[in-house]
Coordinates of C-alpha atoms and ligand atoms in Angstrom, one line a residue:
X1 CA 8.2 26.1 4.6
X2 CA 9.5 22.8 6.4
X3 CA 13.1 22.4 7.9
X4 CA 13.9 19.1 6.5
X5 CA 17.0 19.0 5.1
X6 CA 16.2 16.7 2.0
X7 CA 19.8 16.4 0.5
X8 CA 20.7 14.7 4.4
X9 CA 17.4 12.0 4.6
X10 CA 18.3 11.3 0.7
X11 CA 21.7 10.5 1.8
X12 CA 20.1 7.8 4.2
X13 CA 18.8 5.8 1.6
X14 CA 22.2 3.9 0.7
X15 CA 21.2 1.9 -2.6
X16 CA 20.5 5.0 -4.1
X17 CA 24.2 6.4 -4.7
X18 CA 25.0 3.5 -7.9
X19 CA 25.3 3.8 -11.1
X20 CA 22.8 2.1 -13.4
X21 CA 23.8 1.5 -17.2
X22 CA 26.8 3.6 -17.2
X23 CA 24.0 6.3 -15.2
X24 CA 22.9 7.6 -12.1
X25 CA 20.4 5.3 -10.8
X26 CA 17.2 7.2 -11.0
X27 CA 14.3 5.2 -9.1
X28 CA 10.8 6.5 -9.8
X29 CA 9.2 3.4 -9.1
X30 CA 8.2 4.2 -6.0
X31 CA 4.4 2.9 -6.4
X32 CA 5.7 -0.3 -6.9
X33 CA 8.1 -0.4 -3.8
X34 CA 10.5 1.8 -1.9
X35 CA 13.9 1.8 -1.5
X36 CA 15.3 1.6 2.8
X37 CA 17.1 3.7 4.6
X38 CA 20.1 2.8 6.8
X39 CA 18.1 3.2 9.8
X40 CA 15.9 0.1 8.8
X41 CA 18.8 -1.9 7.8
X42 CA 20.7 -1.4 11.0
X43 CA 17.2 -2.4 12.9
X44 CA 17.4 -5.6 10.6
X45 CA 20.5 -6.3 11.2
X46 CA 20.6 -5.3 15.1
X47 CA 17.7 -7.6 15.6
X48 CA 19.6 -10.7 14.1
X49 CA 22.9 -10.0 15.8
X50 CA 21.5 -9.4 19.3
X51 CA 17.9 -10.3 19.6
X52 CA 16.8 -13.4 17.1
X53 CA 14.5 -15.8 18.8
X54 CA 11.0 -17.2 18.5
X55 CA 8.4 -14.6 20.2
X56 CA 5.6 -15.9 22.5
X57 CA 6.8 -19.4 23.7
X58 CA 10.5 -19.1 25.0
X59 CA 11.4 -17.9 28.7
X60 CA 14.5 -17.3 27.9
X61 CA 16.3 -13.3 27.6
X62 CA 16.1 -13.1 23.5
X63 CA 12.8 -14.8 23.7
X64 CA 11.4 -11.8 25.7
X65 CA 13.7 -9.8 23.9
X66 CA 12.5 -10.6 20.7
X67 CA 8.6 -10.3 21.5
X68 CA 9.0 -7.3 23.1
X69 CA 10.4 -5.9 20.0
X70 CA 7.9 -7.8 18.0
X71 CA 4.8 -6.4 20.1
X72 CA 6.5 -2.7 20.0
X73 CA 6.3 -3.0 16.5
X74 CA 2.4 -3.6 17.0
X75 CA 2.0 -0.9 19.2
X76 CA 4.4 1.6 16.5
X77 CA 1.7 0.8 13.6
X78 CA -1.2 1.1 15.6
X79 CA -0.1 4.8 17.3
X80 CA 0.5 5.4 13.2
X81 CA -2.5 4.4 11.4
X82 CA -4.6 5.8 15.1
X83 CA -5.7 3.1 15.8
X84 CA -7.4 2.4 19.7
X85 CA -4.9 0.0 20.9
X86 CA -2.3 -2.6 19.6
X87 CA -5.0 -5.7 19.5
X88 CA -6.6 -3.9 16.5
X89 CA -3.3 -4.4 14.5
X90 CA -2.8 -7.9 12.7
X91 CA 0.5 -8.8 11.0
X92 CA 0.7 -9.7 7.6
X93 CA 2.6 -10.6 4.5
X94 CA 1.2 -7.3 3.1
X95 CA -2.6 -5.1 1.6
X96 CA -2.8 -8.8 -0.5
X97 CA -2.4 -10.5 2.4
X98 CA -4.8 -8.5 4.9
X99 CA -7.5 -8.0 2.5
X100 CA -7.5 -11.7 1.5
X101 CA -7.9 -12.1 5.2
X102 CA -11.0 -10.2 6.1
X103 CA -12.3 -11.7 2.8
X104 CA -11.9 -15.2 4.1
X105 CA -12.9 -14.4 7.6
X106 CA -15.5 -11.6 7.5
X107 CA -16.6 -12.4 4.2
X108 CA -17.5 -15.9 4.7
X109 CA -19.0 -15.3 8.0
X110 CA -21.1 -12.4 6.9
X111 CA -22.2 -12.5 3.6
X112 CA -24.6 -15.2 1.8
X113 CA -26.1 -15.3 -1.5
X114 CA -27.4 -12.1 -2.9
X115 CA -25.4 -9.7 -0.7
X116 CA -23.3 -6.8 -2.7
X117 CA -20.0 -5.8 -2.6
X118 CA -19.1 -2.5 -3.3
X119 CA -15.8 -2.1 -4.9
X120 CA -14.8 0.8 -7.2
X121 CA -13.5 0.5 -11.2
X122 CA -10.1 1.3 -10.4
X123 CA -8.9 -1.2 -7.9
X124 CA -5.9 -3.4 -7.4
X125 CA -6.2 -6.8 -8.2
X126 CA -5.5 -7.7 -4.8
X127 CA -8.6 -5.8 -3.8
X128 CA -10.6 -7.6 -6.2
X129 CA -10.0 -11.2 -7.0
X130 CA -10.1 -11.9 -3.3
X131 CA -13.6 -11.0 -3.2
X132 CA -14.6 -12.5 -6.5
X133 CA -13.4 -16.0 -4.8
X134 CA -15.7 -14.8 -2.1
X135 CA -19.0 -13.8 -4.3
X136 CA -17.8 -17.4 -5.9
X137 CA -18.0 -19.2 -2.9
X138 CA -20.8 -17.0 -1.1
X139 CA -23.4 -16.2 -4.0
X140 CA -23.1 -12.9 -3.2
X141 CA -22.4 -9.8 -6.2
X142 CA -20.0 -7.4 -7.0
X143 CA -20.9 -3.6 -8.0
X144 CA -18.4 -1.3 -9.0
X145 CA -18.4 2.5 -8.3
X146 CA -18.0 4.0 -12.1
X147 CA -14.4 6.0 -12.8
X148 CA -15.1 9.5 -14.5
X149 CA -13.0 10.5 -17.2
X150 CA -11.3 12.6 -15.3
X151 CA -10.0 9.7 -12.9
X152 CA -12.2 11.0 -10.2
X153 CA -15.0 8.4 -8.5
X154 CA -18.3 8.9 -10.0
X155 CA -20.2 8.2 -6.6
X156 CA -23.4 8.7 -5.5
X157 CA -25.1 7.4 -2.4
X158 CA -27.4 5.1 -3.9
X159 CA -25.0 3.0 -5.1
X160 CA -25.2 1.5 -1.6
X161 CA -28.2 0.5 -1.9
X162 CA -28.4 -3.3 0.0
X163 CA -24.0 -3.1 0.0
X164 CA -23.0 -5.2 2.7
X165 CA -19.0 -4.4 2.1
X166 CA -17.7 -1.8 0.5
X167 CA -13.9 -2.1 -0.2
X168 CA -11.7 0.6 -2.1
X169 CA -8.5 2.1 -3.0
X170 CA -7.7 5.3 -0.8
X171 CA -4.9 6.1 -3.2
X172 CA -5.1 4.7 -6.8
X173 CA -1.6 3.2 -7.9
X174 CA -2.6 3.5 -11.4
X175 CA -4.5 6.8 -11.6
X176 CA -3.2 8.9 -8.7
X177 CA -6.7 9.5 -7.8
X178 CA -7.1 10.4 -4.1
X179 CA -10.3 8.7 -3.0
X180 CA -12.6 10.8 -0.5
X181 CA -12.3 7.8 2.2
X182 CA -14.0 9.9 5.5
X183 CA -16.8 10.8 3.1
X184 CA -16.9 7.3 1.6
X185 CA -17.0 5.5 4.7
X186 CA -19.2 7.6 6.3
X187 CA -21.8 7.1 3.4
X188 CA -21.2 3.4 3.9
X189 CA -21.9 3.5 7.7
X190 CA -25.1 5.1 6.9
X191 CA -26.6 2.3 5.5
X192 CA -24.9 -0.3 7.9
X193 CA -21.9 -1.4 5.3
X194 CA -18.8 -2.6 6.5
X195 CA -16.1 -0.5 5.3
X196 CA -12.3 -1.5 3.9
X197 CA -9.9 0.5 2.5
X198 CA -6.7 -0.8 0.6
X199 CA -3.7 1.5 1.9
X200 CA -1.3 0.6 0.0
X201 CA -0.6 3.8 -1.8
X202 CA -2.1 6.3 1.3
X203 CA 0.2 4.8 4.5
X204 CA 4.0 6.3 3.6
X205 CA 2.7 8.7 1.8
X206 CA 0.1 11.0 4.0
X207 CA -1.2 11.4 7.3
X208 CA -3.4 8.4 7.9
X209 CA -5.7 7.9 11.0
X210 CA -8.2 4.9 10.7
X211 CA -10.8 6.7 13.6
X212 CA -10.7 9.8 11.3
X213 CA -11.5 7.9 8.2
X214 CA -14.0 5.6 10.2
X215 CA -13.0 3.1 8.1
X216 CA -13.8 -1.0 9.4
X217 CA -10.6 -2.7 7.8
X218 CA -7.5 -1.0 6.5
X219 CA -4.9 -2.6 5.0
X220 CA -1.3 -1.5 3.6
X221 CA 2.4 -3.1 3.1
X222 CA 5.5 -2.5 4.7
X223 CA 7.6 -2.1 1.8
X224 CA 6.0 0.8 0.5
X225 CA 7.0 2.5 3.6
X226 CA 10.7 1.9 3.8
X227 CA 9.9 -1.0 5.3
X228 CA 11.3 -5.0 4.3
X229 CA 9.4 -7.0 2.1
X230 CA 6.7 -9.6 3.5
X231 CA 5.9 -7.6 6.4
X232 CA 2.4 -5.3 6.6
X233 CA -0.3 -4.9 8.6
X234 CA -4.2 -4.9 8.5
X235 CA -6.1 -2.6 11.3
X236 CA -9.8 -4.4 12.0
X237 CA -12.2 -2.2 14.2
X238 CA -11.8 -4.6 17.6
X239 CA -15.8 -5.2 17.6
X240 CA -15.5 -6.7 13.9
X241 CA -12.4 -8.5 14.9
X242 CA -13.4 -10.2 18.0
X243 CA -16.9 -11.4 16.1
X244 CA -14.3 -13.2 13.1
X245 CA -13.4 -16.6 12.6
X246 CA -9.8 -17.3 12.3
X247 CA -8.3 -17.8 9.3
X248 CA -5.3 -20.2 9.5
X249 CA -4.9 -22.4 12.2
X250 CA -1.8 -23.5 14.0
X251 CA 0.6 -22.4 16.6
X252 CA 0.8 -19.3 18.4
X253 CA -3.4 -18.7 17.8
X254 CA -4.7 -21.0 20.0
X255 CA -5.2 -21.4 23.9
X256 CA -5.9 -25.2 24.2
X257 CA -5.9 -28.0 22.3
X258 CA -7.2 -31.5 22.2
X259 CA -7.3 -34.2 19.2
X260 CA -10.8 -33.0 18.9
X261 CA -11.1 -29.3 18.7
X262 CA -9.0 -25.9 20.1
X263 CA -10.2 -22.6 21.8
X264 CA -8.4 -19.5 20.1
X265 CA -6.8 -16.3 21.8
X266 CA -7.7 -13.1 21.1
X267 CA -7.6 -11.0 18.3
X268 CA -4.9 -9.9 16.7
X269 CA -3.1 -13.4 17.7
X270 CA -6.4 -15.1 16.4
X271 CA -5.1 -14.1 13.0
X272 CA -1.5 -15.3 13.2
X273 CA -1.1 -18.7 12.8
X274 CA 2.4 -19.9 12.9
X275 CA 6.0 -18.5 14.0
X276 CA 5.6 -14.8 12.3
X277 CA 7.8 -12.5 10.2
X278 CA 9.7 -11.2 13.5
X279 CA 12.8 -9.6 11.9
X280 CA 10.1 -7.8 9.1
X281 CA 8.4 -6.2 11.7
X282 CA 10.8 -4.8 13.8
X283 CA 12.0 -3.3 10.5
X284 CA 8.6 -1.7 9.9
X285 CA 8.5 0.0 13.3
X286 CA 12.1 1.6 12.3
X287 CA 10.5 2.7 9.1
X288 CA 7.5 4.1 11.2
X289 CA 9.8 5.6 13.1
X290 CA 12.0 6.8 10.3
X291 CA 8.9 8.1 8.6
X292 CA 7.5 9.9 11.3
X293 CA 10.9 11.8 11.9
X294 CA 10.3 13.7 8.4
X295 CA 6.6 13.9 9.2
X296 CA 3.6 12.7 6.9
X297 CA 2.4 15.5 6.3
X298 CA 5.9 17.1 5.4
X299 CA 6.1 13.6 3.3
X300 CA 3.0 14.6 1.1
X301 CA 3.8 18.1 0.2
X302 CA 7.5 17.3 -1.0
X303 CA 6.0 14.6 -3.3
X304 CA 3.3 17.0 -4.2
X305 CA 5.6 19.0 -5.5
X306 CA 7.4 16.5 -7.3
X307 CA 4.2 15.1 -8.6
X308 CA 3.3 18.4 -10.0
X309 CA 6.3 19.3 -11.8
X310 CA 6.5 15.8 -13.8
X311 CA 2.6 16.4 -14.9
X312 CA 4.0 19.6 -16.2
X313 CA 7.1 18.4 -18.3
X314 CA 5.3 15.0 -19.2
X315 CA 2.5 17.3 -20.9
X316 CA 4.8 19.5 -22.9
X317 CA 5.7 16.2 -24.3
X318 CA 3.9 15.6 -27.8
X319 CA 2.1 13.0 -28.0
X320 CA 1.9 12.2 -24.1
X321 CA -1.3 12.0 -22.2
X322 CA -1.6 12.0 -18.2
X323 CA -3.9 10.3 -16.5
X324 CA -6.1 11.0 -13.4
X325 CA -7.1 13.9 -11.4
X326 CA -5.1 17.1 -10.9
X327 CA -5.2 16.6 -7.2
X328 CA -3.2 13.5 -7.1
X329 CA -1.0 11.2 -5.4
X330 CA 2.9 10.8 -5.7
X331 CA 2.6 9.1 -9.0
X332 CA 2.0 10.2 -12.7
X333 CA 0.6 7.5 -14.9
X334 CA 0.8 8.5 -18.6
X335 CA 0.4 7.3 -22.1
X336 CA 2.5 8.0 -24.9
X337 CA 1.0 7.5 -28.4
X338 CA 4.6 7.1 -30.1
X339 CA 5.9 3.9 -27.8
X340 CA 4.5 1.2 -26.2
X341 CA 4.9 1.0 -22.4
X342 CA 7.0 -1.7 -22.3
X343 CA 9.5 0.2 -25.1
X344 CA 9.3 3.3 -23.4
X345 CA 10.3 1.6 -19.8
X346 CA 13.2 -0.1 -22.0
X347 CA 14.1 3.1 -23.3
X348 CA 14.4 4.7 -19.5
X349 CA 16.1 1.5 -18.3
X350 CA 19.1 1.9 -20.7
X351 CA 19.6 5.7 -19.0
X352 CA 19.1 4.4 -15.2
X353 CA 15.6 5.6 -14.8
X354 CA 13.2 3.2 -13.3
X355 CA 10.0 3.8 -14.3
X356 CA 7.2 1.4 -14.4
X357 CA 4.9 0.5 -17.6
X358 CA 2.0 -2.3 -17.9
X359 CA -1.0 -2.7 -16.7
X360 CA -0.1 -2.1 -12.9
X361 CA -2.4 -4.9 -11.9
X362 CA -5.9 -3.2 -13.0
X363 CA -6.5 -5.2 -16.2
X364 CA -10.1 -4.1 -15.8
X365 CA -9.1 -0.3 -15.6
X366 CA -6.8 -0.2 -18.4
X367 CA -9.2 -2.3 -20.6
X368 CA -12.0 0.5 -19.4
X369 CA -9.7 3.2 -20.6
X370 CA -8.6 1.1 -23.9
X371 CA -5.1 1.1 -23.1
X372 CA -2.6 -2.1 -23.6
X373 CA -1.2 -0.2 -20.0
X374 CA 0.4 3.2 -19.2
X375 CA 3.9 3.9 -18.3
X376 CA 4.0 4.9 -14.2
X377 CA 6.4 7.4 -13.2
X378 CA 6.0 7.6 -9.0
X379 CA 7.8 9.2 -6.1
X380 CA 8.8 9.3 -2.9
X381 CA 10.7 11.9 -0.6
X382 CA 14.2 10.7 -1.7
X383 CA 13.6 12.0 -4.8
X384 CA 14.7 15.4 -5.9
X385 CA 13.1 18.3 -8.4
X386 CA 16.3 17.9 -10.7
X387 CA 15.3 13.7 -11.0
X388 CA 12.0 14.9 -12.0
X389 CA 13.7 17.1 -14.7
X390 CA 16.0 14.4 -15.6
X391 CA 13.4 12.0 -16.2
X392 CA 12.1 14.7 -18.5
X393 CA 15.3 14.9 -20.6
X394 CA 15.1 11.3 -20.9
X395 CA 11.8 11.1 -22.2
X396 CA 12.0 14.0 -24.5
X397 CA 15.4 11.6 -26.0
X398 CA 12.5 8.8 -26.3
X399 CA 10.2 10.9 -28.2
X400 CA 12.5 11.8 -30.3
X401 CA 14.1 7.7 -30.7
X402 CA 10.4 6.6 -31.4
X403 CA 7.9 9.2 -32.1
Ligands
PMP501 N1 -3.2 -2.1 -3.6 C1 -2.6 -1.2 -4.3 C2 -3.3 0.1 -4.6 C3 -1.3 -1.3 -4.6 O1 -0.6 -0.4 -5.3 C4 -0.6 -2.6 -4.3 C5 0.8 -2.8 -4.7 N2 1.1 -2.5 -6.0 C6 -1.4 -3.5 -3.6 C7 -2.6 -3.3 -3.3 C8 -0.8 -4.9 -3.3 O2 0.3 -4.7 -2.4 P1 1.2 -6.0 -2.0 O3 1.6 -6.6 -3.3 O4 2.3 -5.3 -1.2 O5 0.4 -6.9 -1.2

């Protein structure tokens, strides 16, 4: 039993209290992005009424002001993801943003012609087409760890054979699958692979601790986690990191310059070229704190919960198929033989329930499974057992309009 009061942190979340089509707004689109509570909206909005300066450069009061916020943030994520200190923590745009950076860093200065990357059949595009541009530009070849029918990871250890990367999804957005990502890594390190794991769908939504996982690279998005838009970070093992190249150059990276050539600072400012998303990060340190108020754990068994009940009402459904594993993240993906994803999220729109339905960027996975896509129902704490029996309702009403 936990002593959150749910009703009170739902009532935090402000854009949820509208009306959508005449409706309640029901938002189970939670894979795709979550929604903000006050508490990172006031942090927002502090920040640009008392604190909004360039970080780094200035000596002036909101100058330090706003790096100390800045670097706090830093120091937030890397207590949350357990990292060893703040250095390991490089701010991003987002998981598309830090993958594509290790990619064009580590990657390039790592790999040559005939080297494998590991990735798995049910990843992201973003944890994919940056490392096809890589084998592209490298030589080197992609291998795929097989999905089971069940949604599970058919790996075996062998699969590593000669893997110089190995880069996968710790929570799938499109099958719920919860990847084994201790046991993964710790095959990888076995045979001397460097190890990434895309976040995206793990960071809000469970405890997380890199050292635990003994992962090399893990990367996630700040507006998953209550956090703004355009803000995320990527946590690099500080040996790996100090070894990379940079990645963009500019201002704020470098110590000196001449016409000629520049010396850069240390890692994480290697990797941060330019005058950075300032305001965004502050705002993800109030989500962390937000987040770690409720507790990630606490976080994990609510949506369990949540999770479990819609698998049970979507599968009463006829016609309706869930995907994935039973032991699953906050999201169930389905099919429904009577409407087309993009109908069915139509349908859903017109009685306020957000629900997602395409092919959730993992073409490759949906044409594995011979699907034009699925339709994605996903949650997060805000949301309540009597949404999950809503959304029920509704789609019982669109079996009924279609099937
Ligand atoms: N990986 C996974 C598993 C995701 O679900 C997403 C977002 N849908 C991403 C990567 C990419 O995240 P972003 O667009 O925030 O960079």
């Amino acid at each position: 039993m936990t002593s959150i009061d749910w009703a009170k942190v739902r009532a935090d979340f402000p854009i949820l209290a509208q009306q959508v089509n005449g409706k309640p707004l029901l938002y189970l689109d939670n894979a795709a992005s979550s929604q903000k509570p006050r508490a990172v909206i006031s942090a927002l909005v502090n920040y640009y009424e008392r604190d909004n300066a360039n970080v780094h450069r200035g000596l002036h009061e909101l100058s330090s002001r706003a790096t100390d916020a800045f670097e706090g943030a830093r120091a937030k994520v890397a207590r949350y993801l357990g990292a060893e200190s703040a250095e390991e923590i490089i701010f991003t745009r987002g998981t598309t943003e830090g993958i594509n950076l290790v990619a064009a860093t580590w990657g390039a200065a790592n790999l040559k012609a005939g080297d494998v990357i590991l990735l798995t059949e049910m990843e992201h595009h973003s944890n994919l087409v940056p490392w096809q541009i890589l084998a592209e530009k490298t030589g080197a070849k992609l291998c795929f760890v097989p999905v089971a029918d069940d949604g599970a990871l058919a790996f075996e250890p062998a699969l590593l054979d000669g893997v110089k990367l190995f880069a996968f999804v710790h929570v799938s957005n499109s099958l719920g699958t919860i990847n084994p990502a201790a046991d993964l890594c710790r095959a990888a390190r076995a045979v001397g692979a460097v190890t990434l794991v895309d976040g995206a769908q793990s960071a809000g939504h469970m405890p997380v601790n890199v050292r635990e996982i003994g992962c090399d690279f893990y990367a996630f998005s700040g507006h998953k986690i209550c956090a703004p838009t355009g803000i995320g970070a990527l946590y690099g093992r500080r040996e790996l990191l100090e070894k990379m190249p940079p990645w963009h150059g500019g201002g704020e990276m470098i110590v000196s310059v001449t016409y000629e050539r520049a010396t850069y600072k240390q890692p994480p400012h290697k990797f941060e070229a330019g005058t950075p998303n300032i305001a965004g990060a502050v705002g993800l340190g109030a989500a962390i704190d937000y987040i770690e108020g409720i507790g990630r754990q606490n976080i994990f068994d609510h949506d369990a919960g949540l999770t479990a009940r819609a698998v049970q009402h979507l599968a009463e459904i006829p016609g309706v198929r869930v995907l994935g594993p039973a032991k699953r993240g906050a999201l169930a993906a389905f099919h429904a033989e009577w409407a087309h994803p993009h109908d069915l999220t139509t349908f859903a729109n017109e009685h306020g329930l957000a629900l997602r339905g395409g092919h959730h960027c993992t073409q490759p996975l949906m044409r594995k499974l011979k699907m034009p896509g699925t339709t994605r129902a996903s949650f997060y704490f805000y949301n309540t057992a009597d949404e999950v029996d809503r959304m029920a309702e509704i789609l019982r009403a669109a079996h009924r309009f279609f099937a």
